[in-house]
XYZ file of N, CA and C in Angstrom:
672
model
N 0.833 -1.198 0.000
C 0.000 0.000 0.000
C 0.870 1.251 0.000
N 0.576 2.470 -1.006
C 1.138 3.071 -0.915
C 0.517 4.650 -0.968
N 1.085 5.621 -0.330
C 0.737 6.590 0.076
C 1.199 8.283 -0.734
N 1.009 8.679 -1.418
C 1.599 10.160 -1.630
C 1.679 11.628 -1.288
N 2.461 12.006 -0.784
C 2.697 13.280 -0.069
C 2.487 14.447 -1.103
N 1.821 15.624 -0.909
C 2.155 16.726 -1.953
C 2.220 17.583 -0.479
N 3.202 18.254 -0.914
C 3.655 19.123 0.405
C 2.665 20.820 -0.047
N 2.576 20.850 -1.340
C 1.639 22.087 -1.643
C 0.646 21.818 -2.547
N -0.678 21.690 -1.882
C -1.654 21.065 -3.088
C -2.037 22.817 -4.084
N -2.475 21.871 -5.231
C -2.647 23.310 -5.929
C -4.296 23.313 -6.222
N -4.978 22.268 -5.053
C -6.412 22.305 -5.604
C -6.973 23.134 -5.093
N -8.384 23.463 -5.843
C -9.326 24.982 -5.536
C -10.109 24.977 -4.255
N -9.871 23.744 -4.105
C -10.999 23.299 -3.049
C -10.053 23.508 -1.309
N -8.945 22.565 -1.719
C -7.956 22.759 -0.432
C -7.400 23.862 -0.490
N -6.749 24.288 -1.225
C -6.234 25.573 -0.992
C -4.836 25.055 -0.868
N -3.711 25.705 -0.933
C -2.727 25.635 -0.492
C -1.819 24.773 0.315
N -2.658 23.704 0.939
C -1.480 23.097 1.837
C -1.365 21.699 1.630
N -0.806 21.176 2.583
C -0.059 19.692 2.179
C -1.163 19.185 2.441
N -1.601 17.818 1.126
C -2.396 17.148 1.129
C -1.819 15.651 0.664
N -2.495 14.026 1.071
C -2.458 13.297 0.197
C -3.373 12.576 -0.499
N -2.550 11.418 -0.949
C -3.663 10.397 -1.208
C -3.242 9.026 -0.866
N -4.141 7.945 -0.639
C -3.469 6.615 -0.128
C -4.376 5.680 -0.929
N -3.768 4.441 -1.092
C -4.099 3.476 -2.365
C -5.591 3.403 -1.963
N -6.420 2.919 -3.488
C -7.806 2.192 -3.351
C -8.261 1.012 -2.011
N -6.967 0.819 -2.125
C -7.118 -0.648 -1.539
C -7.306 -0.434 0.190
N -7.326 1.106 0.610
C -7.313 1.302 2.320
C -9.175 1.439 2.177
N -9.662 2.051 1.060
C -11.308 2.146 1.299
C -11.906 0.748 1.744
N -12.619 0.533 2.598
C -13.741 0.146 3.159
C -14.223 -0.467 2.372
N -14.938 -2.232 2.230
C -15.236 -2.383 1.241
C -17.114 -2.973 1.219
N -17.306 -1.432 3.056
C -18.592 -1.192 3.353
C -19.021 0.471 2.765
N -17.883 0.685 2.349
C -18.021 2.306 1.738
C -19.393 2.183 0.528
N -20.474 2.872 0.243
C -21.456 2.707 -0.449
C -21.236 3.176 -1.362
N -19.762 4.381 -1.907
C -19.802 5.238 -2.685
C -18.491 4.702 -3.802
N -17.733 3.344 -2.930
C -16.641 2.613 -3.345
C -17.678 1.947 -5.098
N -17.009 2.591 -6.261
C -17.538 2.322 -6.874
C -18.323 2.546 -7.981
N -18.872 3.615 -6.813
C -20.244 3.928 -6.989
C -20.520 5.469 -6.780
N -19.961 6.438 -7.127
C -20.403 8.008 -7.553
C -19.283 8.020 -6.340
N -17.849 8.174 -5.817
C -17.548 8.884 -5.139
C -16.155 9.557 -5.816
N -16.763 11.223 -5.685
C -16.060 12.110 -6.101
C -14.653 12.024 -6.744
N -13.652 10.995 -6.070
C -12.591 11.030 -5.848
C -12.354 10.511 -7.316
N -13.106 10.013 -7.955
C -13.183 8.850 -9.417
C -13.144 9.991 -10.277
N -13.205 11.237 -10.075
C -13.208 12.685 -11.008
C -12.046 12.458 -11.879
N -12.329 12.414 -13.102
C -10.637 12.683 -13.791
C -9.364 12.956 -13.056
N -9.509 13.953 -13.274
C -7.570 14.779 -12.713
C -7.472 13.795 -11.067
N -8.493 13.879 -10.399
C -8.004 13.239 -9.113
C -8.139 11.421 -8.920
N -8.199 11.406 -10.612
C -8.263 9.678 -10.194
C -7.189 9.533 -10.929
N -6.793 10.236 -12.022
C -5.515 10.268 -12.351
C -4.376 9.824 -11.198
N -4.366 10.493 -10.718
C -3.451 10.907 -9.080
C -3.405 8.969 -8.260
N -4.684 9.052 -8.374
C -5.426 7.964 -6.948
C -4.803 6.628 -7.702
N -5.242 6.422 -9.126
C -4.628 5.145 -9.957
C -3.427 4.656 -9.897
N -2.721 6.129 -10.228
C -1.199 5.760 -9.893
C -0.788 5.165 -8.424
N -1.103 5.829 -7.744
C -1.052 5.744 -6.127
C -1.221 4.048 -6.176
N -2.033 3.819 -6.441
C -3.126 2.416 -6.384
C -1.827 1.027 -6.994
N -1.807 1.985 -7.932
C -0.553 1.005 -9.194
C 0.670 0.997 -8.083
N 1.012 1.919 -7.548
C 2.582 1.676 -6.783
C 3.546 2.498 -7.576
N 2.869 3.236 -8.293
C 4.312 4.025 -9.348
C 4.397 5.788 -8.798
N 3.086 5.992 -7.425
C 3.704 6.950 -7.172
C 2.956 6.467 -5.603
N 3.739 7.854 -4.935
C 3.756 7.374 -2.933
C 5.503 6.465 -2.779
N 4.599 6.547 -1.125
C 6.216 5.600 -0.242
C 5.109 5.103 0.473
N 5.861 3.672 1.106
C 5.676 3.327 1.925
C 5.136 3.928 3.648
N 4.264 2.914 4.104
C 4.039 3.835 5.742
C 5.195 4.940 6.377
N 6.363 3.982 6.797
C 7.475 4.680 7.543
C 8.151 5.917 6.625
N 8.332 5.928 5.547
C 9.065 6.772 4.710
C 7.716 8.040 4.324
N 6.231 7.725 4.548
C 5.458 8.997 4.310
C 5.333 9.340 5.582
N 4.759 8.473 7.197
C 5.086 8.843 8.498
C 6.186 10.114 8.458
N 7.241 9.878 7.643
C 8.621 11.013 8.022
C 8.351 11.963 7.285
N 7.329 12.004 6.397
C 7.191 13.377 5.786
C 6.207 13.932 6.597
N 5.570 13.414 7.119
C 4.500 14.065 8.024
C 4.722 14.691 9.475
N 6.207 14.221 9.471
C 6.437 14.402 10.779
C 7.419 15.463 10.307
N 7.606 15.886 9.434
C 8.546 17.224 8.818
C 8.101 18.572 8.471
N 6.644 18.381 8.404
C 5.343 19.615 8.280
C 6.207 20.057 9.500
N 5.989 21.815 9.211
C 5.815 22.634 10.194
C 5.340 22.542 11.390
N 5.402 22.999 12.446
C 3.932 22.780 13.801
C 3.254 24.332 13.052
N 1.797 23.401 13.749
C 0.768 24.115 13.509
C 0.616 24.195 12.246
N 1.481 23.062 11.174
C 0.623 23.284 9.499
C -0.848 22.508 10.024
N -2.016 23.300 8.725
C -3.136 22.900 8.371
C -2.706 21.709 7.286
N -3.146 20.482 7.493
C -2.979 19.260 6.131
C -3.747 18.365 6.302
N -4.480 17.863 5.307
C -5.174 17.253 5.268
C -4.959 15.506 4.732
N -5.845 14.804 5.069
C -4.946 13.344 4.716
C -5.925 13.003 3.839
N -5.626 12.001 2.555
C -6.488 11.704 1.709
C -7.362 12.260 1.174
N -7.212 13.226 0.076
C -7.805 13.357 -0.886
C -8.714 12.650 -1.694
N -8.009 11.466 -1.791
C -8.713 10.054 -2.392
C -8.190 8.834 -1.296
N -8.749 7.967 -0.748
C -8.413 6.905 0.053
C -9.118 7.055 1.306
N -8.748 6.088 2.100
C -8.894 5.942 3.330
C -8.157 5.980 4.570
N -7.959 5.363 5.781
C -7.113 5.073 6.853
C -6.521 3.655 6.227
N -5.281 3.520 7.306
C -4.800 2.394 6.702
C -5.577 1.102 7.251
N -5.873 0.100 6.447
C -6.431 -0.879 7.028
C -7.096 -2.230 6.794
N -7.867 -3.052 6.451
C -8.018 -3.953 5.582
C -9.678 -4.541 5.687
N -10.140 -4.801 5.141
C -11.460 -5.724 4.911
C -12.193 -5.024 5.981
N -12.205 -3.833 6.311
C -12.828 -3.055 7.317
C -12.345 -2.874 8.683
N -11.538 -3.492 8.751
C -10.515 -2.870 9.941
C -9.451 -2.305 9.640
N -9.317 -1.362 10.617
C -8.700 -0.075 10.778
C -7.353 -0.717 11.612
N -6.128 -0.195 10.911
C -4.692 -1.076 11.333
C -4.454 0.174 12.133
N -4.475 -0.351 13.852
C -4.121 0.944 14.405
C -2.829 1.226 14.996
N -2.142 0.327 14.695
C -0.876 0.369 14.760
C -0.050 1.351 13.687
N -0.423 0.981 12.669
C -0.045 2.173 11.612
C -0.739 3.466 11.462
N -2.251 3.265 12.202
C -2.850 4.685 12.655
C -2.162 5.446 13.868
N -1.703 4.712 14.461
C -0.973 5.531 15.672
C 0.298 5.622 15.169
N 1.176 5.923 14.481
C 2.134 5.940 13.567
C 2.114 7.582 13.422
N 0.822 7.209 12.573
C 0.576 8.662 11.782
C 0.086 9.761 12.581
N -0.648 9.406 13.871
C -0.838 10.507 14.848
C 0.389 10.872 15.479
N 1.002 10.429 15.903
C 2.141 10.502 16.392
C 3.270 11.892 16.122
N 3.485 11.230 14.484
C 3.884 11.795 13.450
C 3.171 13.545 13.275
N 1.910 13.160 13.289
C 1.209 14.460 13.173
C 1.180 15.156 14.650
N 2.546 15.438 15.620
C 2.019 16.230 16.908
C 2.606 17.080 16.313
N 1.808 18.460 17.202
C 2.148 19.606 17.134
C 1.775 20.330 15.262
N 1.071 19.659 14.700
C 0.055 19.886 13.788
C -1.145 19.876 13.600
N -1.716 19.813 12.486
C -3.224 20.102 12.101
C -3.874 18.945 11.230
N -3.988 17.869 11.609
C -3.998 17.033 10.685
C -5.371 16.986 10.604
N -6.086 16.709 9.703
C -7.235 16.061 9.652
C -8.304 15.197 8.342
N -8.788 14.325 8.519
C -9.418 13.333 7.873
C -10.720 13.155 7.637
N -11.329 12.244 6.931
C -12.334 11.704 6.561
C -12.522 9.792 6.722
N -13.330 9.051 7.914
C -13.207 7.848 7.201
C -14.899 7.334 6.923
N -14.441 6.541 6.411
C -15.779 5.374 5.951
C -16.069 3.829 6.795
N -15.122 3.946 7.369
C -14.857 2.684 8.113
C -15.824 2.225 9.141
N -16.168 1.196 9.028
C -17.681 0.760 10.226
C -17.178 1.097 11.340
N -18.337 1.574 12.022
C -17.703 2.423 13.305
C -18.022 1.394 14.829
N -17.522 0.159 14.633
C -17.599 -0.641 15.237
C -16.599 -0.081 16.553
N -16.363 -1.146 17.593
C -15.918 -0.873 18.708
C -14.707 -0.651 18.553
N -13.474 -1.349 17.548
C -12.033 -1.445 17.502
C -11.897 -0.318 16.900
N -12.946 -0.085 15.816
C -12.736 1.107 15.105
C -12.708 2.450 15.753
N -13.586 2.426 16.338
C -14.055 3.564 17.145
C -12.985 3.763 18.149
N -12.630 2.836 18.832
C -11.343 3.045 19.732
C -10.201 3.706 18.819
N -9.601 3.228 17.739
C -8.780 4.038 16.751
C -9.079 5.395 16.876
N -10.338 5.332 16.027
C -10.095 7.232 16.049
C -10.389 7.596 17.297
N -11.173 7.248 18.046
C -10.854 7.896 19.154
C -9.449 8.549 19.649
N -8.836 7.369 20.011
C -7.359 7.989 20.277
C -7.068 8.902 19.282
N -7.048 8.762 17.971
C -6.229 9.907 17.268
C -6.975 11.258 17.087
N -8.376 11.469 17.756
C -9.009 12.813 17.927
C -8.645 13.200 19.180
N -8.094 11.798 20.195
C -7.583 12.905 21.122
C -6.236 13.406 21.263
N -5.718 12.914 20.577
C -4.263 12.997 20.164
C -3.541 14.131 19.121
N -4.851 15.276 18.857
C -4.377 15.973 17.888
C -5.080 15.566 16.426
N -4.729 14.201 15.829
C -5.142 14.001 14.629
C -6.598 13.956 14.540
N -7.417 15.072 13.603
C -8.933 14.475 13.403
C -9.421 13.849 12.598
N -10.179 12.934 12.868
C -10.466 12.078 12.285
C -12.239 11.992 12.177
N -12.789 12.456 10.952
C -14.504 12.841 10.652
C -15.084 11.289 10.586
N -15.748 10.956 11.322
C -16.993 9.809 10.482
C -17.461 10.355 9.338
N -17.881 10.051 8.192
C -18.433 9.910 7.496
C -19.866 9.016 7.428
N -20.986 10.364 7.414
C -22.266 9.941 7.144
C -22.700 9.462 6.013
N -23.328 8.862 5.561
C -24.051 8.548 4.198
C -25.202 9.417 3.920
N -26.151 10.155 5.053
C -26.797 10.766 4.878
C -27.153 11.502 6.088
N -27.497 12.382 6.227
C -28.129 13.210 7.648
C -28.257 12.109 8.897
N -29.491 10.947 8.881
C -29.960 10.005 9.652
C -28.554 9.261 9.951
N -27.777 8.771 9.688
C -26.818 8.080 9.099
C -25.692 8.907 9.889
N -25.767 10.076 9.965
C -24.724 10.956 10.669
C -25.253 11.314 12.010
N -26.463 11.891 12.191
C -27.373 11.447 13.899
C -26.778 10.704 14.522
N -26.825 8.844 14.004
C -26.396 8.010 14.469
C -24.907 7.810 15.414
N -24.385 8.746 13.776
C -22.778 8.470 14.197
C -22.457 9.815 15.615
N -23.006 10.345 15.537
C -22.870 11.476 16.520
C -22.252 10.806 18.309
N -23.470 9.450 18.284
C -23.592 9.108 19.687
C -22.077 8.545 19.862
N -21.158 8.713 18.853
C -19.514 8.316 19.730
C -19.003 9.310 20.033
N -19.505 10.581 19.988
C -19.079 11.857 20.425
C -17.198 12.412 19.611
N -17.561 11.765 18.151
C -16.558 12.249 17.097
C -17.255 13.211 16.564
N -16.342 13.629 15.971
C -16.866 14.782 14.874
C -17.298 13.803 13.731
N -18.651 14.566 13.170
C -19.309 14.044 12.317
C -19.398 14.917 11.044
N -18.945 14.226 9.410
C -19.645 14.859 8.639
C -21.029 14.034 7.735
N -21.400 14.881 6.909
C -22.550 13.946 6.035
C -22.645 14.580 4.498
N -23.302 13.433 3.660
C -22.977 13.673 2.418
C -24.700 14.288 2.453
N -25.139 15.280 2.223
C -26.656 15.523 1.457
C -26.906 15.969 0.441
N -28.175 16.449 0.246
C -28.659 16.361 -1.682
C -28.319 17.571 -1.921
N -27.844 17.449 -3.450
C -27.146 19.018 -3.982
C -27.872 19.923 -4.163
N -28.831 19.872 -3.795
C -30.196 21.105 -3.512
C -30.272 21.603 -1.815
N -29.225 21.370 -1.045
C -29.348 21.064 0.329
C -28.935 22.613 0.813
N -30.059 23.278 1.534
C -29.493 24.737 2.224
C -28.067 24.781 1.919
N -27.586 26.283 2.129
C -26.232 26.560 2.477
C -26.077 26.854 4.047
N -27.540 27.576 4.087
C -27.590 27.955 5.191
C -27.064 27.482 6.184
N -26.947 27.595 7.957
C -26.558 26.663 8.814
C -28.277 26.135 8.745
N -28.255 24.908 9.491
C -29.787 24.511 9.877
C -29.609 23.129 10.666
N -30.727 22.914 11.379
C -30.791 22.090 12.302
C -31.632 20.994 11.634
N -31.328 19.481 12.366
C -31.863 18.387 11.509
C -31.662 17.793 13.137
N -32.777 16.599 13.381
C -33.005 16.373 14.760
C -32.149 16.527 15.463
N -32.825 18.324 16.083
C -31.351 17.912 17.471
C -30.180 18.581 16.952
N -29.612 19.100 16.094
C -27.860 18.534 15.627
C -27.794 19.916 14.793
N -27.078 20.506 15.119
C -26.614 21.642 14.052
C -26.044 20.922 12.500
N -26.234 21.781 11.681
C -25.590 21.461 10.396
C -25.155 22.478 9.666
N -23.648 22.433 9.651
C -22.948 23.586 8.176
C -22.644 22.863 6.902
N -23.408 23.955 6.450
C -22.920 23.164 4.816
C -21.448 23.451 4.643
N -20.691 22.693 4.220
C -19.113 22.927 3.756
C -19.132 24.303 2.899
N -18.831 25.571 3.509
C -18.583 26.398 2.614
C -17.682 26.576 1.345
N -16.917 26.047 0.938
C -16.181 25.573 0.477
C -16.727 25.383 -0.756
N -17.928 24.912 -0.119
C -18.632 24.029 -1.795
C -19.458 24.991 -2.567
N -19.374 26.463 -1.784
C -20.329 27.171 -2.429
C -19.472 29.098 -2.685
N -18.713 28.778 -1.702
C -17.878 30.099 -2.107
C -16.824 30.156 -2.613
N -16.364 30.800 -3.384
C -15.541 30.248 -4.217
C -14.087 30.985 -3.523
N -13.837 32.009 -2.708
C -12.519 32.433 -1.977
C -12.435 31.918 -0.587
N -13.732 30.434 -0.138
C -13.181 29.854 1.096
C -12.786 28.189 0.610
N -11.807 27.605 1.408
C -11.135 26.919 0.946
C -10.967 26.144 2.845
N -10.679 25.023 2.418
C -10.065 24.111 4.009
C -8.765 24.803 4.507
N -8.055 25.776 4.133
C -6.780 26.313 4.451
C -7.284 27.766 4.972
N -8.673 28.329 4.515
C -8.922 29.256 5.216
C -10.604 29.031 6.511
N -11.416 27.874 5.713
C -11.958 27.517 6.981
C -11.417 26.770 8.180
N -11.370 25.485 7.665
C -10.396 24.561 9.121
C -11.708 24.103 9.645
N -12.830 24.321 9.385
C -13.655 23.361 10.830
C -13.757 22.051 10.751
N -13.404 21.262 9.347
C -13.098 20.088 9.521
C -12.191 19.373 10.146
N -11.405 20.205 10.813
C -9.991 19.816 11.433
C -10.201 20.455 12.947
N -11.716 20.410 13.363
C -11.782 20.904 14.441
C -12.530 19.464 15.091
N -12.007 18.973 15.823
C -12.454 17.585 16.418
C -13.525 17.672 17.782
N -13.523 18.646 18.599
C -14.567 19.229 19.709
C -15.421 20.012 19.002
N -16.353 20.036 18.050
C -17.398 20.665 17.739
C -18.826 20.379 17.874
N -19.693 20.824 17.949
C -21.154 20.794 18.317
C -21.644 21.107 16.543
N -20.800 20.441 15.451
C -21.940 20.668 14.742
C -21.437 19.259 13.554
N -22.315 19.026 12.732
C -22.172 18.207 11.383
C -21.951 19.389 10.257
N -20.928 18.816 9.148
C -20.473 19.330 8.149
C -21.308 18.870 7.463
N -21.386 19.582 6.279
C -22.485 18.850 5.451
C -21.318 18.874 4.001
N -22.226 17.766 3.112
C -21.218 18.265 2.071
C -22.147 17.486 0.892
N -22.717 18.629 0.216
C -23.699 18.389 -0.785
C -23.322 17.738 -2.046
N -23.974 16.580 -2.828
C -23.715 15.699 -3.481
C -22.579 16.536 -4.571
N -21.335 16.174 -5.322
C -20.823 16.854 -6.101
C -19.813 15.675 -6.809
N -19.153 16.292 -8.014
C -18.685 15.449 -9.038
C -18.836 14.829 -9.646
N -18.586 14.422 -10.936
C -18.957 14.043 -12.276
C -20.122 12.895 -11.920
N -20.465 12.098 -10.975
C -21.483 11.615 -10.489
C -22.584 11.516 -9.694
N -22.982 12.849 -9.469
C -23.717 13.556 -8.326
C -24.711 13.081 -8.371
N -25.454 13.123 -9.465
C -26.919 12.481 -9.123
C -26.689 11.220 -8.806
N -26.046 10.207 -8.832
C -25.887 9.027 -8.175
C -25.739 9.103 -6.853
N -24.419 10.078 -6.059
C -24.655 9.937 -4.644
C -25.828 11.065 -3.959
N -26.417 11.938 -5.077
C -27.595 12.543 -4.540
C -28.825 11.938 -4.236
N -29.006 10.662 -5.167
C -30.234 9.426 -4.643
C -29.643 9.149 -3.059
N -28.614 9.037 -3.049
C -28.398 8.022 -1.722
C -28.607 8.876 -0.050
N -28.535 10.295 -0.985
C -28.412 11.522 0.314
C -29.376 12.009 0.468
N -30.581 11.702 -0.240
C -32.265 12.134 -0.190
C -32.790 11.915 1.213
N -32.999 12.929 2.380
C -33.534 12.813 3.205
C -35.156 13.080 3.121
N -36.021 12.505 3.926
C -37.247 13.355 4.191
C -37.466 14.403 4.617
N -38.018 15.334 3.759
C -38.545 16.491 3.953
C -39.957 16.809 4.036
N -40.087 17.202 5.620
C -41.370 17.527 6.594
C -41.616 18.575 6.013
């Protein structure tokens, strides 16, 4: 499995700072979107993810661990662009997750997973949200992110591309839409709340990329 470092991303979305990507083969193979409309399959960034996947670009754990541990303190970076945590058939290898927290003290690291949020799992990120590294559940949909709330991680969720910008409440639960997705001079290098692991709210992040209406069926909540 292999991993790639860009120490300055040049995407519109991140903005400026060190981002990667880590092989196909770390996704979840409970991920609903593995497949199946998730963003990351976009041209230019599957370009990137294939290679990764193939082994002709990235390093190994220990040799990307040392690039991560060479960021600045206090850089903003984000992990996976395309991929997952490291791990296999749905478990989360937390031995090589605690690697990478480690690696990431006295930084800003933060993530996205898909990974069943079973008990071993949940113990993983746990430690690495308290450890500095954040680490988002990933909702499939609003209901779906409720759920995930009760481990007291930070939660995001995928909803329909017609979905407020507004902030708004959904049982109980604050919700920001990812600004990001709608303004075009804010960026993860100038918001950061995904990399904020003590928050009282869900990110939202409205269906997008060359397959949207596919993960927009899946993000259709009821509307009272």
């Amino acid at each position: 499995m292999k991993t790639h470092f860009i120490p300055k991303s040049a995407n519109s979305k991140t903005g400026p700072i060190p981002v990667t990507y880590s092989s196909r083969a770390t996704c979840p193979p409970t991920c609903p979107l593995k497949g199946a409309g998730c963003y990351a399959d976009d041209y230019y960034t599957s370009m990137t993810w294939n290679k990764v996947t193939a082994g002709t670009m990235g390093v190994d754990w220990p040799e990307f661990t040392d690039k991560i541990r060479a960021i600045k303190p206090g850089q903003l970076w984000r992990h996976n662009v395309a991929g997952d945590l490291p791990g296999n058939d749905g478990a989360i290898d937390a031995e090589k997750l605690a690697l990478l927290v480690d690696a990431n003290t006295g930084k800003r690291g933060f993530t996205y997973t898909h990974y069943p949020d079973n008990a071993e799992n949940v113990t993983a990120i746990r430690h690495a949200n308290g450890n500095g590294f954040t680490i988002n559940l990933s909702g499939n949909d609003l209901d779906h992110a409720v759920n995930l709330t009760r481990h007291g991680l930070p939660v995001v969720a995928i909803v329909p591309i017609d979905y407020p910008k507004e902030t708004t409440e959904y049982k109980g639960h604050k919700v920001i839409t990812c600004p990001a997705t709608y303004r075009a001079e804010v960026t993860c290098a100038t918001c950061k709340l995904c990399a904020v692991s003590a928050r009282d709210s869900i990110v939202a992040f409205p269906a997008h990329g060359s397959r949207k209406r596919i993960v927009n069926e899946m993000a259709i909540i009821a509307r009272g």
